[in-house]
Coordinates of C-alpha atoms in Angstrom, one line a residue:
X1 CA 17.3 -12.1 -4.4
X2 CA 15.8 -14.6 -6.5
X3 CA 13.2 -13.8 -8.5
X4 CA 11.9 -17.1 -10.5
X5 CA 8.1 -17.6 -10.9
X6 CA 8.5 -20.6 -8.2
X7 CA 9.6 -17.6 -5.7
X8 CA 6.6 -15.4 -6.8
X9 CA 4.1 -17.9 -5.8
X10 CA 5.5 -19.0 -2.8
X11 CA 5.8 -15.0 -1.6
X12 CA 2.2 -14.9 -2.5
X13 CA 0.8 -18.0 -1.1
X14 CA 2.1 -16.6 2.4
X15 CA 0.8 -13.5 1.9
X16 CA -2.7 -14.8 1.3
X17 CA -2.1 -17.2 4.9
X18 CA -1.3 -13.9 6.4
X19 CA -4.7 -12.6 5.6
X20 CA -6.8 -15.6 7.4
X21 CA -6.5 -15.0 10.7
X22 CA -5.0 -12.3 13.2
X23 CA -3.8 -9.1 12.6
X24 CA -0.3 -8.0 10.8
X25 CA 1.0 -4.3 9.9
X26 CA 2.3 -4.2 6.1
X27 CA 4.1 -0.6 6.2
X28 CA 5.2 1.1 2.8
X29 CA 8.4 1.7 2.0
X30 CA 9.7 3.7 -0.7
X31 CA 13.1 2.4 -1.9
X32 CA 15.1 -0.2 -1.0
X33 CA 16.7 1.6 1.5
X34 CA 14.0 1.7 3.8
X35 CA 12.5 -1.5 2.5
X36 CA 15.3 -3.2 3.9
X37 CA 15.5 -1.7 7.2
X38 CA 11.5 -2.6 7.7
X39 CA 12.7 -5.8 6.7
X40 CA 15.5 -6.3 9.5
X41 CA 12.5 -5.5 11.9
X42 CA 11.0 -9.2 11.6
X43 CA 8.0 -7.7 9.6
X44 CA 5.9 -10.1 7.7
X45 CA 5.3 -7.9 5.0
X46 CA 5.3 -4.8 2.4
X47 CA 3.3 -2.2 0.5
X48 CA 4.5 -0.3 -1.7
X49 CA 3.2 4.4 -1.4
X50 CA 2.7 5.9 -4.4
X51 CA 2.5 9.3 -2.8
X52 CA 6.3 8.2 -1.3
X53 CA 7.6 7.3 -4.5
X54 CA 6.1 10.1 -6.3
X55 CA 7.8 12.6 -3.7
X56 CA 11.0 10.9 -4.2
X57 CA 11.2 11.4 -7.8
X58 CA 10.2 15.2 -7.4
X59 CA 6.0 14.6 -8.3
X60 CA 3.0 14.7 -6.7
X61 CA 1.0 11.4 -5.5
X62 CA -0.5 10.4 -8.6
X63 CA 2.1 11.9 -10.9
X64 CA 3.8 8.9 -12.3
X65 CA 3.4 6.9 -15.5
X66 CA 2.3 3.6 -15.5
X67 CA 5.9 2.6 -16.5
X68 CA 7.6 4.2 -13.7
X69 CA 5.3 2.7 -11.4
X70 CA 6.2 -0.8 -12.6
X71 CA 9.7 -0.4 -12.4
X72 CA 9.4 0.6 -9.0
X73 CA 7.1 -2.5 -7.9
X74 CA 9.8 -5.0 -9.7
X75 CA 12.8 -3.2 -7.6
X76 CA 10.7 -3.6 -4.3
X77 CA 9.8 -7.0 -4.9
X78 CA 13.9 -8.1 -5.6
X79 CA 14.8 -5.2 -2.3
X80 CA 13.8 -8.2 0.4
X81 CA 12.3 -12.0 -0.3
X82 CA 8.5 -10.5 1.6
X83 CA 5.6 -10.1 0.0
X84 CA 4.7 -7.0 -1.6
X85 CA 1.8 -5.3 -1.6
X86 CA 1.4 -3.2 -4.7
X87 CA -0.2 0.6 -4.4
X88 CA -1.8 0.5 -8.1
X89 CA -3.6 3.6 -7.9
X90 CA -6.5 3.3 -10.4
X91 CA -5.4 0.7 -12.6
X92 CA -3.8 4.0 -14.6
X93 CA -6.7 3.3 -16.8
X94 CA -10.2 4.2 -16.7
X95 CA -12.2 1.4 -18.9
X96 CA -12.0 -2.3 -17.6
X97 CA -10.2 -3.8 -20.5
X98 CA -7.4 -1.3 -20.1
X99 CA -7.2 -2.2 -15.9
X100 CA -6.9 -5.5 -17.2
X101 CA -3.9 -4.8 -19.1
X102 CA -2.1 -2.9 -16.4
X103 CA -3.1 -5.8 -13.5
X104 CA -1.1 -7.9 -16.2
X105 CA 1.7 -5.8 -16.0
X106 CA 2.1 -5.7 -12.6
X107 CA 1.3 -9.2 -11.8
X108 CA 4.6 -10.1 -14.2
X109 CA 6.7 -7.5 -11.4
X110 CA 6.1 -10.2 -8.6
X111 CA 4.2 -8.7 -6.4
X112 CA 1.5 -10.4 -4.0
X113 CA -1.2 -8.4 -4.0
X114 CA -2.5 -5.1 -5.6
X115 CA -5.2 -2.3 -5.0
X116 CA -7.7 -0.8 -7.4
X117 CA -8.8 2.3 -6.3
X118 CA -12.5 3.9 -7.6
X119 CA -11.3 7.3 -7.6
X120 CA -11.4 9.6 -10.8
X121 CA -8.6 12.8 -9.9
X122 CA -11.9 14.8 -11.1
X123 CA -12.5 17.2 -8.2
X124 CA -16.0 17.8 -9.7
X125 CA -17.0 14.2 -9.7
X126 CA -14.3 12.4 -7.4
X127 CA -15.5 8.4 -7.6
X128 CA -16.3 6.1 -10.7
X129 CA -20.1 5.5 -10.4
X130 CA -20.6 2.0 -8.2
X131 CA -21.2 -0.2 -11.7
X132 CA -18.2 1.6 -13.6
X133 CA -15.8 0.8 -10.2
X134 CA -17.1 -2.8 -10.2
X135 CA -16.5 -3.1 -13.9
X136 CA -12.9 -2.2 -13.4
X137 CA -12.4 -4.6 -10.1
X138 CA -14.2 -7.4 -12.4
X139 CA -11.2 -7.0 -15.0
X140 CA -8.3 -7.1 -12.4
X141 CA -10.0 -10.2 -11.0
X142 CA -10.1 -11.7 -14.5
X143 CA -6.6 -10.8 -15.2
X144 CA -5.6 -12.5 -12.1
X145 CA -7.5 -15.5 -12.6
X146 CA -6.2 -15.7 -16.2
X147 CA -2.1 -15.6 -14.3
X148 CA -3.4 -18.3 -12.0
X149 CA -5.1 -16.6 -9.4
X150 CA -3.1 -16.3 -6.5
X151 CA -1.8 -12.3 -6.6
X152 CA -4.6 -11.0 -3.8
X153 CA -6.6 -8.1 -5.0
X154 CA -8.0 -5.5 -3.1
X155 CA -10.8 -2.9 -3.3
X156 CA -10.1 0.5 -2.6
X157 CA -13.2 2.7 -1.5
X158 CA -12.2 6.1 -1.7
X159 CA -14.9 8.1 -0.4
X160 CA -12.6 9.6 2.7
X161 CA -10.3 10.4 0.8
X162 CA -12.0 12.5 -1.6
X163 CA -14.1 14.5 0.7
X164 CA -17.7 12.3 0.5
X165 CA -17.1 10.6 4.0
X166 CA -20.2 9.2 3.4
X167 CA -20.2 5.7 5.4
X168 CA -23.5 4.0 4.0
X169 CA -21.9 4.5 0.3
X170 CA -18.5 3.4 1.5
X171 CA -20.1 0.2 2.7
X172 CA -21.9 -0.5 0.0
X173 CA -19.2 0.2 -2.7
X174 CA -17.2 -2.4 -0.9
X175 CA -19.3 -4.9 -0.6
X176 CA -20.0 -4.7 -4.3
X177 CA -16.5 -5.2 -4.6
X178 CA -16.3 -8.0 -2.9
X179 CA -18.9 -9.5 -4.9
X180 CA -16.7 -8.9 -7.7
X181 CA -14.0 -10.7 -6.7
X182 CA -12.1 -8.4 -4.2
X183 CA -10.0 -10.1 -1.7
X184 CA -9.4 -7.5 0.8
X185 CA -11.6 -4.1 1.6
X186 CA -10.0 -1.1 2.0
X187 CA -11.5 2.6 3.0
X188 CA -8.1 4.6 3.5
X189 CA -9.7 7.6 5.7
X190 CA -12.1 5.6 8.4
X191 CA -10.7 6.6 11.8
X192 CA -13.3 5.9 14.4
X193 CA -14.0 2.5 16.1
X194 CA -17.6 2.7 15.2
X195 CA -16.7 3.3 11.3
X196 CA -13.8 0.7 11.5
X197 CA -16.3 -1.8 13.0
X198 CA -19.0 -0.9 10.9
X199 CA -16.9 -2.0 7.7
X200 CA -15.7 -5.1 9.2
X201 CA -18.6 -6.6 9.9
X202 CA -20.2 -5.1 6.5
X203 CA -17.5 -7.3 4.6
X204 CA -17.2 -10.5 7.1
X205 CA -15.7 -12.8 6.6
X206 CA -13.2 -11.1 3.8
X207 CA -10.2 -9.5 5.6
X208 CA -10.0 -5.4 6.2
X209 CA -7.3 -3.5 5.7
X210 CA -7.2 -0.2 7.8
X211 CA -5.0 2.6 6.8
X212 CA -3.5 5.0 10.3
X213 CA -2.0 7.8 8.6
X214 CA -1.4 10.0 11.6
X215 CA -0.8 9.5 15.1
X216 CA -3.7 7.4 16.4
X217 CA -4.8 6.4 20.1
X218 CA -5.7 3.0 18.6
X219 CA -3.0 0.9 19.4
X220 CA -2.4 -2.7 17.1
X221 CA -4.1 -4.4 19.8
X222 CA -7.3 -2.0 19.6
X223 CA -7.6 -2.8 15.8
X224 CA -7.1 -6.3 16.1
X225 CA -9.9 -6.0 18.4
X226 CA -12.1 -4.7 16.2
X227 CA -11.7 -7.4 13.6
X228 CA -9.0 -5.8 11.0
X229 CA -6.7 -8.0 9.3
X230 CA -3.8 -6.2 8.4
X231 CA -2.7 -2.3 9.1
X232 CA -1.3 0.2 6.6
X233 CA 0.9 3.5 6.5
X234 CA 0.3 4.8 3.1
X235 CA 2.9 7.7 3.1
X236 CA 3.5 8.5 7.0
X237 CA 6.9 7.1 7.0
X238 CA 8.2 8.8 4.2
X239 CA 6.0 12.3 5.4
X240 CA 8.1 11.3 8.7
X241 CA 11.1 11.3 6.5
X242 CA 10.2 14.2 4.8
X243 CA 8.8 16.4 8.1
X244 CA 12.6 16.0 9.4
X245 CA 14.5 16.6 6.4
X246 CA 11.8 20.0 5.9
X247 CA 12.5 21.2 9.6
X248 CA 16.2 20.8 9.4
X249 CA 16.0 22.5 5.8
X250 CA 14.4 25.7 7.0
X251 CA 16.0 26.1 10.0
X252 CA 19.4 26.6 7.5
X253 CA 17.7 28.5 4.9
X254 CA 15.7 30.8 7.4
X255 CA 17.7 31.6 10.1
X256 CA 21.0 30.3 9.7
X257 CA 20.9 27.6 12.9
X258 CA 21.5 23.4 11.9
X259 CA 19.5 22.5 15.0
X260 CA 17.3 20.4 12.6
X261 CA 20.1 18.1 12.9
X262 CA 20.0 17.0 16.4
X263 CA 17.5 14.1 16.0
X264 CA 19.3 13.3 13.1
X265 CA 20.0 9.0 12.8
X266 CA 23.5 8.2 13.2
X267 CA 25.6 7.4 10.0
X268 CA 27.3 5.2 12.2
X269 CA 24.6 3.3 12.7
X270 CA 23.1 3.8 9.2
X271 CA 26.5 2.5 7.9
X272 CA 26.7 -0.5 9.8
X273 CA 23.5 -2.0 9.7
X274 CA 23.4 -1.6 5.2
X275 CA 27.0 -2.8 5.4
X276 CA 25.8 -5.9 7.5
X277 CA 22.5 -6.2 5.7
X278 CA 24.6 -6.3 2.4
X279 CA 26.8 -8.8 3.5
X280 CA 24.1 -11.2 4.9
X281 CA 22.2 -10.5 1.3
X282 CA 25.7 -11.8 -1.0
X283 CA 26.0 -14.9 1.6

Protein backbone atom coordinates (compact mmCIF):
# COMPACT_ATOMS: atom_id res chain seq x y z
CA UNK A 1 0.00 0.00 0.00
CA UNK A 2 1.31 3.31 -0.47
CA UNK A 3 1.89 5.35 2.18
CA UNK A 4 3.16 8.97 0.86
CA UNK A 5 1.84 12.08 2.76
CA UNK A 6 -0.38 12.73 -0.58
CA UNK A 7 -2.17 9.33 0.42
CA UNK A 8 -2.52 10.40 4.18
CA UNK A 9 -4.44 13.45 3.34
CA UNK A 10 -6.57 12.06 0.77
CA UNK A 11 -7.49 9.01 3.47
CA UNK A 12 -8.26 11.72 5.86
CA UNK A 13 -10.12 14.18 3.77
CA UNK A 14 -12.74 11.24 3.15
CA UNK A 15 -12.84 10.35 6.46
CA UNK A 16 -13.85 13.87 7.58
CA UNK A 17 -16.80 13.75 4.40
CA UNK A 18 -17.81 10.59 6.09
CA UNK A 19 -18.59 12.42 9.20
CA UNK A 20 -21.16 15.16 7.61
CA UNK A 21 -23.96 13.54 6.94
CA UNK A 22 -25.54 9.93 7.48
CA UNK A 23 -24.52 7.18 9.51
CA UNK A 24 -21.37 4.70 8.95
CA UNK A 25 -20.07 1.76 11.31
CA UNK A 26 -16.03 2.04 11.71
CA UNK A 27 -15.33 -1.49 13.51
CA UNK A 28 -11.89 -2.18 15.13
CA UNK A 29 -9.77 -4.54 13.97
CA UNK A 30 -6.75 -5.75 15.64
CA UNK A 31 -4.25 -6.96 13.04
CA UNK A 32 -4.10 -7.06 9.58
CA UNK A 33 -5.66 -10.20 9.44
CA UNK A 34 -8.88 -9.05 10.34
CA UNK A 35 -8.37 -5.60 9.10
CA UNK A 36 -8.39 -6.97 5.75
CA UNK A 37 -11.26 -9.11 5.92
CA UNK A 38 -13.46 -5.89 7.34
CA UNK A 39 -12.04 -4.42 4.49
CA UNK A 40 -13.37 -7.05 1.76
CA UNK A 41 -16.84 -6.28 3.37
CA UNK A 42 -17.19 -2.76 1.38
CA UNK A 43 -16.66 -0.97 4.82
CA UNK A 44 -15.86 2.67 4.63
CA UNK A 45 -13.69 2.64 7.40
CA UNK A 46 -11.46 1.56 10.62
CA UNK A 47 -10.63 2.01 14.23
CA UNK A 48 -8.09 0.71 15.74
CA UNK A 49 -8.99 -1.43 19.97
CA UNK A 50 -6.54 -0.98 22.30
CA UNK A 51 -8.07 -3.52 24.61
CA UNK A 52 -7.78 -6.03 21.23
CA UNK A 53 -4.26 -5.31 20.63
CA UNK A 54 -3.36 -5.39 24.20
CA UNK A 55 -4.94 -8.98 24.48
CA UNK A 56 -3.05 -10.04 21.51
CA UNK A 57 0.24 -9.30 22.75
CA UNK A 58 -0.61 -11.06 26.18
CA UNK A 59 -1.58 -7.48 28.32
CA UNK A 60 -4.33 -5.95 29.66
CA UNK A 61 -6.34 -2.85 27.81
CA UNK A 62 -4.14 -0.16 28.81
CA UNK A 63 -0.93 -2.13 29.18
CA UNK A 64 1.05 -1.03 26.23
CA UNK A 65 3.83 1.62 25.73
CA UNK A 66 3.33 4.47 23.81
CA UNK A 67 5.87 2.85 21.26
CA UNK A 68 4.04 -0.23 20.77
CA UNK A 69 0.94 1.54 20.27
CA UNK A 70 2.48 3.47 17.34
CA UNK A 71 3.78 0.70 15.69
CA UNK A 72 0.59 -0.83 15.63
CA UNK A 73 -1.32 2.34 14.18
CA UNK A 74 1.49 2.63 11.27
CA UNK A 75 0.89 -1.34 10.36
CA UNK A 76 -3.04 -0.69 10.39
CA UNK A 77 -2.85 2.28 8.39
CA UNK A 78 -0.47 0.30 5.36
CA UNK A 79 -2.97 -3.29 6.24
CA UNK A 80 -5.85 -1.59 3.77
CA UNK A 81 -5.91 2.07 1.82
CA UNK A 82 -9.27 3.16 4.52
CA UNK A 83 -9.08 5.51 6.98
CA UNK A 84 -8.08 4.74 10.36
CA UNK A 85 -9.29 5.69 13.32
CA UNK A 86 -6.76 5.70 15.99
CA UNK A 87 -7.72 4.34 19.79
CA UNK A 88 -5.09 6.76 21.61
CA UNK A 89 -6.04 6.08 25.01
CA UNK A 90 -5.13 9.10 27.05
CA UNK A 91 -2.57 10.70 25.07
CA UNK A 92 -0.15 8.19 27.31
CA UNK A 93 0.57 11.39 28.97
CA UNK A 94 -0.99 13.26 31.59
CA UNK A 95 0.12 17.20 31.14
CA UNK A 96 -0.91 18.88 27.80
CA UNK A 97 2.46 19.57 26.38
CA UNK A 98 3.27 15.91 26.73
CA UNK A 99 -0.39 14.92 24.71
CA UNK A 100 0.91 17.18 22.31
CA UNK A 101 3.93 15.24 21.69
CA UNK A 102 2.25 11.90 21.47
CA UNK A 103 -0.73 13.46 18.96
CA UNK A 104 2.55 14.28 16.99
CA UNK A 105 3.57 10.93 16.97
CA UNK A 106 0.64 9.43 15.89
CA UNK A 107 -0.32 11.99 13.36
CA UNK A 108 3.23 10.96 11.45
CA UNK A 109 1.65 6.91 11.47
CA UNK A 110 -1.09 8.07 8.98
CA UNK A 111 -3.92 7.82 10.61
CA UNK A 112 -7.23 9.90 10.09
CA UNK A 113 -8.45 10.52 13.18
CA UNK A 114 -7.60 9.97 16.94
CA UNK A 115 -9.33 9.87 20.46
CA UNK A 116 -8.26 11.49 23.71
CA UNK A 117 -9.80 9.98 26.44
CA UNK A 118 -10.25 11.96 30.15
CA UNK A 119 -9.74 9.06 32.13
CA UNK A 120 -6.87 8.73 34.85
CA UNK A 121 -6.52 4.54 35.53
CA UNK A 122 -6.86 5.93 39.32
CA UNK A 123 -9.78 3.87 40.71
CA UNK A 124 -9.96 6.47 43.48
CA UNK A 125 -10.42 9.46 41.26
CA UNK A 126 -11.23 7.92 37.73
CA UNK A 127 -11.55 11.27 35.36
CA UNK A 128 -9.15 14.31 34.85
CA UNK A 129 -11.05 17.31 36.39
CA UNK A 130 -13.19 19.12 33.36
CA UNK A 131 -10.29 22.10 33.03
CA UNK A 132 -7.34 19.51 33.21
CA UNK A 133 -9.31 17.16 30.35
CA UNK A 134 -9.81 20.29 28.23
CA UNK A 135 -6.26 21.39 28.67
CA UNK A 136 -5.11 18.12 27.19
CA UNK A 137 -7.91 18.13 24.12
CA UNK A 138 -6.53 21.89 23.64
CA UNK A 139 -2.93 20.45 22.99
CA UNK A 140 -4.06 17.58 20.54
CA UNK A 141 -5.98 20.20 18.67
CA UNK A 142 -2.88 22.42 18.49
CA UNK A 143 -0.71 19.57 17.46
CA UNK A 144 -3.08 18.96 14.69
CA UNK A 145 -3.42 22.30 13.61
CA UNK A 146 0.38 22.77 13.76
CA UNK A 147 0.49 19.17 10.94
CA UNK A 148 -2.14 20.96 8.91
CA UNK A 149 -5.22 20.23 10.53
CA UNK A 150 -6.94 17.72 8.79
CA UNK A 151 -6.34 14.32 11.25
CA UNK A 152 -10.12 14.50 13.02
CA UNK A 153 -9.90 14.56 16.74
CA UNK A 154 -12.22 13.22 19.05
CA UNK A 155 -13.34 13.63 22.65
CA UNK A 156 -13.68 10.76 24.73
CA UNK A 157 -16.01 11.21 27.85
CA UNK A 158 -15.39 8.43 30.00
CA UNK A 159 -17.73 8.65 32.78
CA UNK A 160 -19.56 5.05 31.75
CA UNK A 161 -16.86 3.59 31.64
CA UNK A 162 -15.47 4.24 34.87
CA UNK A 163 -18.48 3.72 37.02
CA UNK A 164 -19.81 7.67 37.35
CA UNK A 165 -22.69 7.19 34.71
CA UNK A 166 -23.55 10.36 35.54
CA UNK A 167 -25.28 11.94 32.25
CA UNK A 168 -25.47 15.86 33.17
CA UNK A 169 -21.45 15.65 33.70
CA UNK A 170 -20.99 13.54 30.55
CA UNK A 171 -22.81 16.24 28.63
CA UNK A 172 -21.16 18.81 29.88
CA UNK A 173 -17.56 17.38 29.61
CA UNK A 174 -18.25 17.04 26.00
CA UNK A 175 -19.42 19.99 25.14
CA UNK A 176 -16.45 21.58 26.75
CA UNK A 177 -14.59 19.49 24.46
CA UNK A 178 -16.06 20.54 21.71
CA UNK A 179 -15.41 24.00 22.57
CA UNK A 180 -11.82 22.97 22.57
CA UNK A 181 -11.65 21.90 19.39
CA UNK A 182 -13.01 18.34 19.35
CA UNK A 183 -14.31 17.04 16.22
CA UNK A 184 -16.40 14.17 17.15
CA UNK A 185 -18.08 13.29 20.77
CA UNK A 186 -17.78 10.13 22.15
CA UNK A 187 -19.34 8.53 25.58
CA UNK A 188 -18.33 4.70 25.14
CA UNK A 189 -21.00 3.27 27.79
CA UNK A 190 -24.49 5.28 26.83
CA UNK A 191 -26.91 2.50 25.83
CA UNK A 192 -30.41 3.92 26.07
CA UNK A 193 -32.19 5.98 23.35
CA UNK A 194 -32.91 8.70 25.71
CA UNK A 195 -29.07 9.04 26.79
CA UNK A 196 -27.99 8.49 23.01
CA UNK A 197 -30.43 11.36 22.09
CA UNK A 198 -29.70 13.39 24.92
CA UNK A 199 -25.90 13.70 23.75
CA UNK A 200 -26.67 14.21 20.23
CA UNK A 201 -28.59 16.96 20.52
CA UNK A 202 -26.18 18.33 23.47
CA UNK A 203 -23.30 18.46 20.77
CA UNK A 204 -25.39 19.44 17.47
CA UNK A 205 -24.33 19.97 14.92
CA UNK A 206 -20.74 18.10 15.65
CA UNK A 207 -20.98 14.40 14.73
CA UNK A 208 -21.54 11.47 17.67
CA UNK A 209 -19.92 8.53 17.76
CA UNK A 210 -21.76 5.69 19.64
CA UNK A 211 -19.89 2.76 20.91
CA UNK A 212 -22.42 -0.97 20.94
CA UNK A 213 -20.26 -3.24 22.84
CA UNK A 214 -22.73 -6.02 23.30
CA UNK A 215 -25.61 -7.31 21.64
CA UNK A 216 -28.02 -4.43 21.24
CA UNK A 217 -31.82 -4.30 20.08
CA UNK A 218 -30.78 -1.03 18.33
CA UNK A 219 -30.40 -1.89 14.98
CA UNK A 220 -27.98 0.78 12.47
CA UNK A 221 -31.21 2.11 11.35
CA UNK A 222 -32.40 2.89 14.99
CA UNK A 223 -29.12 4.88 15.67
CA UNK A 224 -29.13 6.68 12.58
CA UNK A 225 -32.42 7.61 13.75
CA UNK A 226 -31.39 9.13 16.59
CA UNK A 227 -28.84 11.42 14.95
CA UNK A 228 -25.41 9.34 15.42
CA UNK A 229 -22.82 9.67 12.87
CA UNK A 230 -20.78 6.86 12.98
CA UNK A 231 -20.91 3.37 15.13
CA UNK A 232 -18.09 1.66 17.03
CA UNK A 233 -17.13 -1.86 18.37
CA UNK A 234 -14.25 -1.16 20.64
CA UNK A 235 -13.15 -4.75 21.45
CA UNK A 236 -16.48 -7.01 20.68
CA UNK A 237 -14.97 -8.54 17.75
CA UNK A 238 -11.88 -9.63 19.07
CA UNK A 239 -13.90 -10.62 22.73
CA UNK A 240 -15.97 -12.61 19.83
CA UNK A 241 -12.66 -13.97 18.75
CA UNK A 242 -11.57 -14.53 21.96
CA UNK A 243 -15.10 -16.04 23.53
CA UNK A 244 -14.70 -18.89 20.73
CA UNK A 245 -11.17 -19.66 20.92
CA UNK A 246 -11.91 -19.75 25.28
CA UNK A 247 -14.91 -22.19 24.82
CA UNK A 248 -13.07 -24.45 22.44
CA UNK A 249 -9.98 -24.18 24.96
CA UNK A 250 -11.76 -25.45 28.01
CA UNK A 251 -13.83 -27.90 26.58
CA UNK A 252 -10.09 -29.71 25.80
CA UNK A 253 -8.54 -28.83 28.92
CA UNK A 254 -11.59 -29.68 31.14
CA UNK A 255 -13.18 -32.53 29.81
CA UNK A 256 -11.35 -33.90 27.08
CA UNK A 257 -14.25 -33.19 24.18
CA UNK A 258 -13.11 -30.72 20.85
CA UNK A 259 -16.71 -29.68 20.40
CA UNK A 260 -15.53 -26.02 20.68
CA UNK A 261 -14.58 -26.73 17.18
CA UNK A 262 -17.75 -27.12 15.41
CA UNK A 263 -18.47 -23.42 14.74
CA UNK A 264 -15.06 -23.17 13.88
CA UNK A 265 -14.50 -20.89 10.24
CA UNK A 266 -13.27 -22.93 7.52
CA UNK A 267 -9.53 -22.90 6.63
CA UNK A 268 -10.69 -23.43 3.33
CA UNK A 269 -12.27 -20.56 3.19
CA UNK A 270 -9.86 -18.58 5.43
CA UNK A 271 -7.16 -19.80 2.88
CA UNK A 272 -8.81 -18.65 -0.10
CA UNK A 273 -10.05 -15.41 0.59
CA UNK A 274 -6.08 -14.10 2.17
CA UNK A 275 -4.68 -15.99 -0.87
CA UNK A 276 -6.99 -13.88 -3.19
CA UNK A 277 -6.91 -10.77 -1.03
CA UNK A 278 -2.99 -11.02 -1.39
CA UNK A 279 -2.95 -11.45 -4.90
CA UNK A 280 -5.41 -8.51 -5.63
CA UNK A 281 -3.02 -6.35 -3.00
CA UNK A 282 0.54 -7.23 -5.36
CA UNK A 283 -1.63 -6.34 -8.68
Amino acid sequence: MPQHPSDFAARRQVFRQLHESGCFVIPNPWDTGSARYLRSLGLKALATTSSGLAWSLGHADGGLSREMVLAHLRGMVAATELPVNADFESGFAVDPQGVAQSVRLAIETGVAGLSIEDSTSDAANPLHAVDVAVARLRAARGAIDQAGGDTLLVGRAENFLVGRPDLDDTILRLRAYAQAGADCLYAPGIRTREQIAAVVAAVAPKPVNLLVGSASELTLQDIAALGVRRVSVGGALARSAWGGFMRAARAIADDGRFSGFSDAASGAELNAFFRDDSAKRLA
